[in-house]
PDB file of C-alpha atoms and ligand atoms in Angstrom:
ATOM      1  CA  UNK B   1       7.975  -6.994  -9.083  1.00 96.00           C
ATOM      2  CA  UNK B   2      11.219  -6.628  -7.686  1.00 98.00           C
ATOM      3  CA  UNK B   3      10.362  -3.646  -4.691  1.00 98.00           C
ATOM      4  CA  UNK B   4       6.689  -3.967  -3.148  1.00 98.00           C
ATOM      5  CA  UNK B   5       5.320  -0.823  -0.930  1.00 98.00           C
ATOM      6  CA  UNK B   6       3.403  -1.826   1.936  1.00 98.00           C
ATOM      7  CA  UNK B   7       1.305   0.652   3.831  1.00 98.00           C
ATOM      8  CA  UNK B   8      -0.330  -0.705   7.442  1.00 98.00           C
ATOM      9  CA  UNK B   9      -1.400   0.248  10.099  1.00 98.00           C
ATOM     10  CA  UNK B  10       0.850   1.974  13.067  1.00 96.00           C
ATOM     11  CA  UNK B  11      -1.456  -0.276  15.352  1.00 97.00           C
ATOM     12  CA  UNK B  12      -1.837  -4.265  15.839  1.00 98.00           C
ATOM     13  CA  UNK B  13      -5.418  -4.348  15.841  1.00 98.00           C
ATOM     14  CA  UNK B  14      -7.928  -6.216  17.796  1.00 98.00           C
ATOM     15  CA  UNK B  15      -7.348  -9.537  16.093  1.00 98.00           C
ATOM     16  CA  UNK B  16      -4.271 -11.652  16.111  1.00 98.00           C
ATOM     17  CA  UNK B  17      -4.858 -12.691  12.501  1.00 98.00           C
ATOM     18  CA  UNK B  18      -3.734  -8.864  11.286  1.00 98.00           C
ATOM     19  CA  UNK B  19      -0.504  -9.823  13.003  1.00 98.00           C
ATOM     20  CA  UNK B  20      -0.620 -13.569  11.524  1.00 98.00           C
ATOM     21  CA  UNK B  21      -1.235 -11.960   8.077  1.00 98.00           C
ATOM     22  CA  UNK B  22       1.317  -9.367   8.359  1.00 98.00           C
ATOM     23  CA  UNK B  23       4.361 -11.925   9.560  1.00 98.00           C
ATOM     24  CA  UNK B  24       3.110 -13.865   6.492  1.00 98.00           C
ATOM     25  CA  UNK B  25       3.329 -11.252   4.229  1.00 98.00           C
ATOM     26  CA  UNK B  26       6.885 -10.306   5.167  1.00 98.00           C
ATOM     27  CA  UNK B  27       8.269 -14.031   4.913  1.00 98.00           C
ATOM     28  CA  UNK B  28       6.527 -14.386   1.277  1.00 98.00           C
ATOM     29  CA  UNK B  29       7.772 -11.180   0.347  1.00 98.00           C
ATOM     30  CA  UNK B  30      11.102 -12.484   1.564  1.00 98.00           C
ATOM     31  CA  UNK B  31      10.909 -15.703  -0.100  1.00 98.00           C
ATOM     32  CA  UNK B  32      10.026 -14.439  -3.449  1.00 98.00           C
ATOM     33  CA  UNK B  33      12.815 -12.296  -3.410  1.00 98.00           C
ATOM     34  CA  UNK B  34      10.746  -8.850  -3.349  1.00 98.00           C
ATOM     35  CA  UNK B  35      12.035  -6.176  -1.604  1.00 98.00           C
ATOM     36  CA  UNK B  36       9.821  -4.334   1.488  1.00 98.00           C
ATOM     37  CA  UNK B  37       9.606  -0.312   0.867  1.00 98.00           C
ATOM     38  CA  UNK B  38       7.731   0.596   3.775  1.00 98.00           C
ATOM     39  CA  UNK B  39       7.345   3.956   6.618  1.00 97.00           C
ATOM     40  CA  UNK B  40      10.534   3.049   8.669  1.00 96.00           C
ATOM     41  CA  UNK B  41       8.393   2.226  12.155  1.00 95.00           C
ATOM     42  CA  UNK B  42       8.701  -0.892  14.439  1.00 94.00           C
ATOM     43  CA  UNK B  43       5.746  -0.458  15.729  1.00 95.00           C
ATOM     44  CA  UNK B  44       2.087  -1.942  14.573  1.00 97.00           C
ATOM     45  CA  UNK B  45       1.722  -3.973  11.468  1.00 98.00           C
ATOM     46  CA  UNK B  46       4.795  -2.014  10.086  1.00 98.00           C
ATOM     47  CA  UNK B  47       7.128  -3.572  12.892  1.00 98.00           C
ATOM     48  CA  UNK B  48       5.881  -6.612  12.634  1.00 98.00           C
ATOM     49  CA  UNK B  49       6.126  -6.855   8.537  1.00 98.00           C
ATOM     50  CA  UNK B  50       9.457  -5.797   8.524  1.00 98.00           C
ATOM     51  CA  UNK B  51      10.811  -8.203  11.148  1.00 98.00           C
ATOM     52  CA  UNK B  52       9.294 -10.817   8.871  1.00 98.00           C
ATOM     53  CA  UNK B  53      11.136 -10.063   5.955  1.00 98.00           C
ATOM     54  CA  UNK B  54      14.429  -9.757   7.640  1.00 98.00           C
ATOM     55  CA  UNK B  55      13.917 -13.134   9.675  1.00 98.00           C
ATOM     56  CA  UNK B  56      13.387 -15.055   6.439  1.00 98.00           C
ATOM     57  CA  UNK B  57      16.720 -13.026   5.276  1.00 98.00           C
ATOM     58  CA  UNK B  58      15.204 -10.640   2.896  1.00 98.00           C
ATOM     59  CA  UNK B  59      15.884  -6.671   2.255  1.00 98.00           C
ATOM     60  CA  UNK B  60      13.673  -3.745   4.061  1.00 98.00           C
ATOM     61  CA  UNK B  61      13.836   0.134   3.352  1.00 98.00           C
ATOM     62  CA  UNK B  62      12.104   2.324   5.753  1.00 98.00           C
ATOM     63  CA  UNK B  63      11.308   5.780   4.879  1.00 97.00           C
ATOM     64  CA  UNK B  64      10.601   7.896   7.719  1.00 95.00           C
ATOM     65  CA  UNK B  65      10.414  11.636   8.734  1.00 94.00           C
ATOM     66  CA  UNK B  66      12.660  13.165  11.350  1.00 92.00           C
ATOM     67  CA  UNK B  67       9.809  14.109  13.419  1.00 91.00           C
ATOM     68  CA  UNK B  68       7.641  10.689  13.757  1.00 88.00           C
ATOM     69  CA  UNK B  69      11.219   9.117  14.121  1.00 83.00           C
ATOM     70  CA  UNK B  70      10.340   8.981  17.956  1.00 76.00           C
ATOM     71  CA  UNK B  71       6.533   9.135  17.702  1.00 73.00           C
ATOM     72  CA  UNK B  72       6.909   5.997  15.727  1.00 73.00           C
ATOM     73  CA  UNK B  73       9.849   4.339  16.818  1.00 86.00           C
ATOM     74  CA  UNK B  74      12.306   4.009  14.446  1.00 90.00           C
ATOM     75  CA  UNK B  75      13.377  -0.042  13.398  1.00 91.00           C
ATOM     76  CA  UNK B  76      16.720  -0.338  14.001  1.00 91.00           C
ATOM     77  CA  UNK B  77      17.428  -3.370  12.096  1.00 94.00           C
ATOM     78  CA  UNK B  78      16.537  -2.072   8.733  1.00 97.00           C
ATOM     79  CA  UNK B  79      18.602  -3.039   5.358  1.00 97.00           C
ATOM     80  CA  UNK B  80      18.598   0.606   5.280  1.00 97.00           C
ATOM     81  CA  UNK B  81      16.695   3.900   6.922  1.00 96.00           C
ATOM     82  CA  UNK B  82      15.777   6.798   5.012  1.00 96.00           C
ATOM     83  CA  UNK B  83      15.079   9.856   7.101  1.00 95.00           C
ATOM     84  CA  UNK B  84      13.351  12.725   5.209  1.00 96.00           C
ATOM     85  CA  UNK B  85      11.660  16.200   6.163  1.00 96.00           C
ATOM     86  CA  UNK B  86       8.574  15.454   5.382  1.00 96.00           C
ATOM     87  CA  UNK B  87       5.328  13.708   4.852  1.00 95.00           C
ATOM     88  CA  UNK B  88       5.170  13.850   1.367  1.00 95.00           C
ATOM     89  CA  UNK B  89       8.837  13.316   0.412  1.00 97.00           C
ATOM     90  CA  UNK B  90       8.328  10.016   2.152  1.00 96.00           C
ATOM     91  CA  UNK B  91       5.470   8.920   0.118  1.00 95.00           C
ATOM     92  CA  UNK B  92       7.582   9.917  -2.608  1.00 95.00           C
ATOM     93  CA  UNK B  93      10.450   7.906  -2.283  1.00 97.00           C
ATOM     94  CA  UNK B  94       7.868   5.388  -1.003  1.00 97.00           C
ATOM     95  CA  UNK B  95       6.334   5.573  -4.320  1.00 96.00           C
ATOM     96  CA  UNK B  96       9.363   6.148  -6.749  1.00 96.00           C
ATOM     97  CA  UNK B  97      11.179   2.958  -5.207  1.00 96.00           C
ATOM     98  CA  UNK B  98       8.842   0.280  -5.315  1.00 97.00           C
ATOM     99  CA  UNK B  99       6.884  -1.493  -8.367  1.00 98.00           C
ATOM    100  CA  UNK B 100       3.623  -2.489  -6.954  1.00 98.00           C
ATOM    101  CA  UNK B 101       1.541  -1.489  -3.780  1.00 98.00           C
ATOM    102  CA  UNK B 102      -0.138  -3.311  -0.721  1.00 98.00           C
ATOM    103  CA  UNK B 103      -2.198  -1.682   1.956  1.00 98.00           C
ATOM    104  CA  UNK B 104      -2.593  -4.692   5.073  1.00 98.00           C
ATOM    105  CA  UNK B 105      -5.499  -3.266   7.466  1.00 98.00           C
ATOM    106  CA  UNK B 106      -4.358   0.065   8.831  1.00 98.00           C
ATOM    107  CA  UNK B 107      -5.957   3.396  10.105  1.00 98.00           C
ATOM    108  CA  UNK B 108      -6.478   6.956   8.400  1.00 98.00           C
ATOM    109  CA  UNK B 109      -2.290   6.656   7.830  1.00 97.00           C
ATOM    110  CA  UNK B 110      -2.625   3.695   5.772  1.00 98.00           C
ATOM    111  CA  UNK B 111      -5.989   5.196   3.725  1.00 98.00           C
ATOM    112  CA  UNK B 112      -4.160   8.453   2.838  1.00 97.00           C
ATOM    113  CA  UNK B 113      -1.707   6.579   1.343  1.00 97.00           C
ATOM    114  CA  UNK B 114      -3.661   3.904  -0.251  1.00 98.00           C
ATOM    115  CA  UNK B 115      -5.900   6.606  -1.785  1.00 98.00           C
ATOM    116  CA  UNK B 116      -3.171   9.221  -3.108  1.00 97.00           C
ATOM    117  CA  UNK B 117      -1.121   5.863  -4.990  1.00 97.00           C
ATOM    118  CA  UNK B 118      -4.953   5.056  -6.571  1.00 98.00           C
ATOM    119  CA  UNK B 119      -5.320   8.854  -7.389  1.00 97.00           C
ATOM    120  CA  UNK B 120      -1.698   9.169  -8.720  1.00 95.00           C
ATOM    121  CA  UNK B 121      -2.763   6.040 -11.000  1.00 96.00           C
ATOM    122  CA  UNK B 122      -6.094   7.400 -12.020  1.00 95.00           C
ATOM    123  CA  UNK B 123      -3.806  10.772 -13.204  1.00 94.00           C
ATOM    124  CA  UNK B 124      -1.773   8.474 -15.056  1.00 93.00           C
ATOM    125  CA  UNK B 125       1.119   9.547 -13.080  1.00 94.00           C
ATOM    126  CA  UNK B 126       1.869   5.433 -12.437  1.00 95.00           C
ATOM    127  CA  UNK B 127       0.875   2.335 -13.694  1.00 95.00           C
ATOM    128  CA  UNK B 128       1.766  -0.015 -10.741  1.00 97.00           C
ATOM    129  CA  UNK B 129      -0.603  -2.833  -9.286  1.00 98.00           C
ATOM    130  CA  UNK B 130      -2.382  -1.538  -5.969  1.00 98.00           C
ATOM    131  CA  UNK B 131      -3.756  -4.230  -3.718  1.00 98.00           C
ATOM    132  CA  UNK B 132      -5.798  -4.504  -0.954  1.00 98.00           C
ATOM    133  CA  UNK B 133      -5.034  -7.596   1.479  1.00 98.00           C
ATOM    134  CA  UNK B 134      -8.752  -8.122   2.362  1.00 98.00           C
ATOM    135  CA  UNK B 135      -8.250 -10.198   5.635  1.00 97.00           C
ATOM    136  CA  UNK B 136     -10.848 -10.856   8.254  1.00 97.00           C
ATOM    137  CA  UNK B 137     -13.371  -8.843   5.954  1.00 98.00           C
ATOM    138  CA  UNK B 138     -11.345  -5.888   7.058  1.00 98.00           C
ATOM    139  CA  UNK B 139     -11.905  -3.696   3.732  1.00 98.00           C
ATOM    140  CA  UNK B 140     -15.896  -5.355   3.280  1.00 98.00           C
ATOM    141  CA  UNK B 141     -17.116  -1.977   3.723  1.00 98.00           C
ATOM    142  CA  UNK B 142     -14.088  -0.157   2.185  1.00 98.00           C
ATOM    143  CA  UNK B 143     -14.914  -1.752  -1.242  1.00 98.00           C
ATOM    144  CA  UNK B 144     -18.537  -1.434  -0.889  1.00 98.00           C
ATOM    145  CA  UNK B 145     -18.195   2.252  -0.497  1.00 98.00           C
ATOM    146  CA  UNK B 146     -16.347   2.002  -3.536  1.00 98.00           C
ATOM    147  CA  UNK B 147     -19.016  -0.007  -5.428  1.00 98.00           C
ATOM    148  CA  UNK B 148     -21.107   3.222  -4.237  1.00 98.00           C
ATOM    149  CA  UNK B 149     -19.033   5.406  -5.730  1.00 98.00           C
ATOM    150  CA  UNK B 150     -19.184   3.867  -8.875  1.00 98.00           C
ATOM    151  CA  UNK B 151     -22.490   2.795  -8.940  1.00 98.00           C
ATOM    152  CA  UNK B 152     -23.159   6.721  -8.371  1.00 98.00           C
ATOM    153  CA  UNK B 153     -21.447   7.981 -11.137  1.00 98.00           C
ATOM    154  CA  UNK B 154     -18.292   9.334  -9.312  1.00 98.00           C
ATOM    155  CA  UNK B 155     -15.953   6.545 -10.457  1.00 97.00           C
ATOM    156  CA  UNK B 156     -14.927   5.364 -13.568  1.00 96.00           C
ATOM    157  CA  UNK B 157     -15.500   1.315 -14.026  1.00 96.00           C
ATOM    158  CA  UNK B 158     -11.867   1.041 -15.261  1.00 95.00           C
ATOM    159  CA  UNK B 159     -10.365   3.269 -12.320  1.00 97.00           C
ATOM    160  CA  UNK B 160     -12.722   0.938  -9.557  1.00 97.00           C
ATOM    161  CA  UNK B 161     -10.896  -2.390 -11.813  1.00 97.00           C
ATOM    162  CA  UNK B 162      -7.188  -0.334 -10.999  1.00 97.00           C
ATOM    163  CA  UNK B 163      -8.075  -1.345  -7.077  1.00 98.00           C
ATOM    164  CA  UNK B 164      -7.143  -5.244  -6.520  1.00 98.00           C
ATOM    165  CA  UNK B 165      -8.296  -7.177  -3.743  1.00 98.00           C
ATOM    166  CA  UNK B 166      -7.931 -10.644  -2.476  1.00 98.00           C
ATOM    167  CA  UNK B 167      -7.817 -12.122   1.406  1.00 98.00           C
ATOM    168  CA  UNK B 168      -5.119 -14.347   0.559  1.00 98.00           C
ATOM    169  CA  UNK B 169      -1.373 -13.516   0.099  1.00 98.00           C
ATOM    170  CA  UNK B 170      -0.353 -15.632  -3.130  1.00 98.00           C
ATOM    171  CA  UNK B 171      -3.690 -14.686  -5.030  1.00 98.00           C
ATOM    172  CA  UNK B 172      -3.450 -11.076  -4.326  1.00 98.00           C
ATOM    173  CA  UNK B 173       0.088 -11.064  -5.695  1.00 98.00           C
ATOM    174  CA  UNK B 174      -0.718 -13.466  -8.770  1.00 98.00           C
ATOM    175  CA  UNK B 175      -3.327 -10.475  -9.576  1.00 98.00           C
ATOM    176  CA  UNK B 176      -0.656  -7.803  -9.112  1.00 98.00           C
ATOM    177  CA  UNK B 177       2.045  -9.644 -11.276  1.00 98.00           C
ATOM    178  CA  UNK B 178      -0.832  -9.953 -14.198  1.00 98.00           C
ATOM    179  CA  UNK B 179      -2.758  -6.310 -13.633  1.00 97.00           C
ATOM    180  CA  UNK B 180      -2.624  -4.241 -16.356  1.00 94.00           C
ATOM    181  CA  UNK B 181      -3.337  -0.671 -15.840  1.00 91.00           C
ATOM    182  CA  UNK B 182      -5.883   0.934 -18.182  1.00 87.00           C
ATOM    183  CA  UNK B 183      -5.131   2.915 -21.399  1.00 82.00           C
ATOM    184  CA  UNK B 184      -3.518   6.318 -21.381  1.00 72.00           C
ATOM    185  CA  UNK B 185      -6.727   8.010 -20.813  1.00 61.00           C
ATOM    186  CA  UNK B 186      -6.998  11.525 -19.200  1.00 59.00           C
ATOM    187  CA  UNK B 187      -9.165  11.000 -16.168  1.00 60.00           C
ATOM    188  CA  UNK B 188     -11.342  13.980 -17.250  1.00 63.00           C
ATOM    189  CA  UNK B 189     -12.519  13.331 -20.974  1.00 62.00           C
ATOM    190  CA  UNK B 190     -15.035  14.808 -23.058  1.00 60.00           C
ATOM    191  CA  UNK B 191     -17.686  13.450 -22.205  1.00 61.00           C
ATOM    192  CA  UNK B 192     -17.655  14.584 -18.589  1.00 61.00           C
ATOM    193  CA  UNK B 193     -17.189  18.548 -19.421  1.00 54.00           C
TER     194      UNK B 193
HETATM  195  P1  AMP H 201      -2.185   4.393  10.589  1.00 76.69           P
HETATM  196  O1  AMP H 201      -2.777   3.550   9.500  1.00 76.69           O
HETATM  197  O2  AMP H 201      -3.013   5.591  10.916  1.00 76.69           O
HETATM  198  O3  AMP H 201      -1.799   3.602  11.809  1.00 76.69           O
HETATM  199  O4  AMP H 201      -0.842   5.005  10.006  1.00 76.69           O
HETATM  200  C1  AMP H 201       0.038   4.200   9.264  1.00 76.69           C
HETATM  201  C2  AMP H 201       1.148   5.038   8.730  1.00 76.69           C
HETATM  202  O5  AMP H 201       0.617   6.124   7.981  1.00 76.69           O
HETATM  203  C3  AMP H 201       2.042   5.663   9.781  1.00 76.69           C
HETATM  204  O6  AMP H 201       3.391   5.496   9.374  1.00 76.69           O
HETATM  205  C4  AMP H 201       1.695   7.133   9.736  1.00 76.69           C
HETATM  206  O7  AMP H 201       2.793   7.956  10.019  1.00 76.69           O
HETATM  207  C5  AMP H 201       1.304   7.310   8.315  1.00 76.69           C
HETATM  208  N1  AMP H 201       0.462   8.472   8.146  1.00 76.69           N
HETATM  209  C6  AMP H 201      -0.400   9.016   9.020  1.00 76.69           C
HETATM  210  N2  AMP H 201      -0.991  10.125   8.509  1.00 76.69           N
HETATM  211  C7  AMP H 201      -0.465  10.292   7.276  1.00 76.69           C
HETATM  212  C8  AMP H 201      -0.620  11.255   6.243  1.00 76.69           C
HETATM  213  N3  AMP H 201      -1.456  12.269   6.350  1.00 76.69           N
HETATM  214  N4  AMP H 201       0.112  11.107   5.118  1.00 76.69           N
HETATM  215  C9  AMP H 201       0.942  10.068   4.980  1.00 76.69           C
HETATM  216  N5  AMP H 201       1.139   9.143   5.901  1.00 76.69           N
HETATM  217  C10 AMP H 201       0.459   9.237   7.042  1.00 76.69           C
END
């Protein structure tokens, strides 16, 4: 992985190790070489990721629309901005530029996008490794839900395995380098009609 896409949260959150976690994730990123795709803010996690990776000297695209460009404050340090129109050309690029996925703890911003790059790969529209940084138990209930959904009949076992997990940096990205996305299968088959 050469490009990672991070999605997090516009917030800090109420613990400092969401912060600690997010700083580390930017200086591994930048250490390993990998650049950070991410929404273009300096606010929240997203500030604070992206100052990482530029204070340990590594590359940063934001991708933000016009209209959040105040709501979110754009960074102004940034390898390189990319303003867009809209919501969904900035996922877009977001998606097109990177080769793997992390979501860090975020709000309903950071699960829209999460979810539409895990529906996208259940279409077979991408095969790149989506991770979830579980820190603090942040996504305990998250991936329970989806153990629900599963265990109900709504998900497919091999779309639930597409979702990685870890709550430490290095493993999550050891099981992002190996993932291998399932076979070319159409997500409805026969047996469901
Ligand atoms: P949040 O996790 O809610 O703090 O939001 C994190 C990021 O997700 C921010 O950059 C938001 O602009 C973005 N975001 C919020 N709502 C959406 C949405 N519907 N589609 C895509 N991105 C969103």
């Amino acid at each position: 992985m050469k490009k990672i896409t991070v999605f997090c949260g516009s917030s800090y959150g109420a613990d400092a190790i969401y912060t600690n976690q997010a700083a580390l994730l930017g200086k591994t990123l930048a250490q390993r070489n990998i650049e950070l795709i991410y929404g273009g803010a300096k606010i929240g996690l997203m500030g604070t990721v992206a100052d990482a990776v530029l204070q340990y000297g590594g590359k940063v695209t934001g991708v933000l629309p016009y209209f959040l460009s105040g709501k979110e404050v754009a960074h102004d340090g940034l390898t390189d901005l990319i303003l867009v129109d809209t919501m969904h050309e900035r996922k877009a690029i977001m998606h097109e530029r990177s080769d793997g996925i992390i979501a860090l703890p975020g709000g309903f911003g950071t699960m829209e996008e999460l979810f539409e790059m895990l529906t996208w790969a259940q279409l077979n529209l991408h095969n790149k490794p989506i991770g979830i940084l579980n820190c603090n138990g942040y996504y305990r209930g998250l991936l329970e839900l989806i153990q629900h959904m599963a265990d109900q009949g709504f998900l497919k076992p091999e779309h639930q395995k597409m979702l990685l997990s870890s709550d430490n940096i290095d493993k999550l990205l050891t099981l992002m380098n190996a993932y291998i996305s399932p076979p070319g299968k159409s997500w409805i088959t026969e047996d469901d009609m």
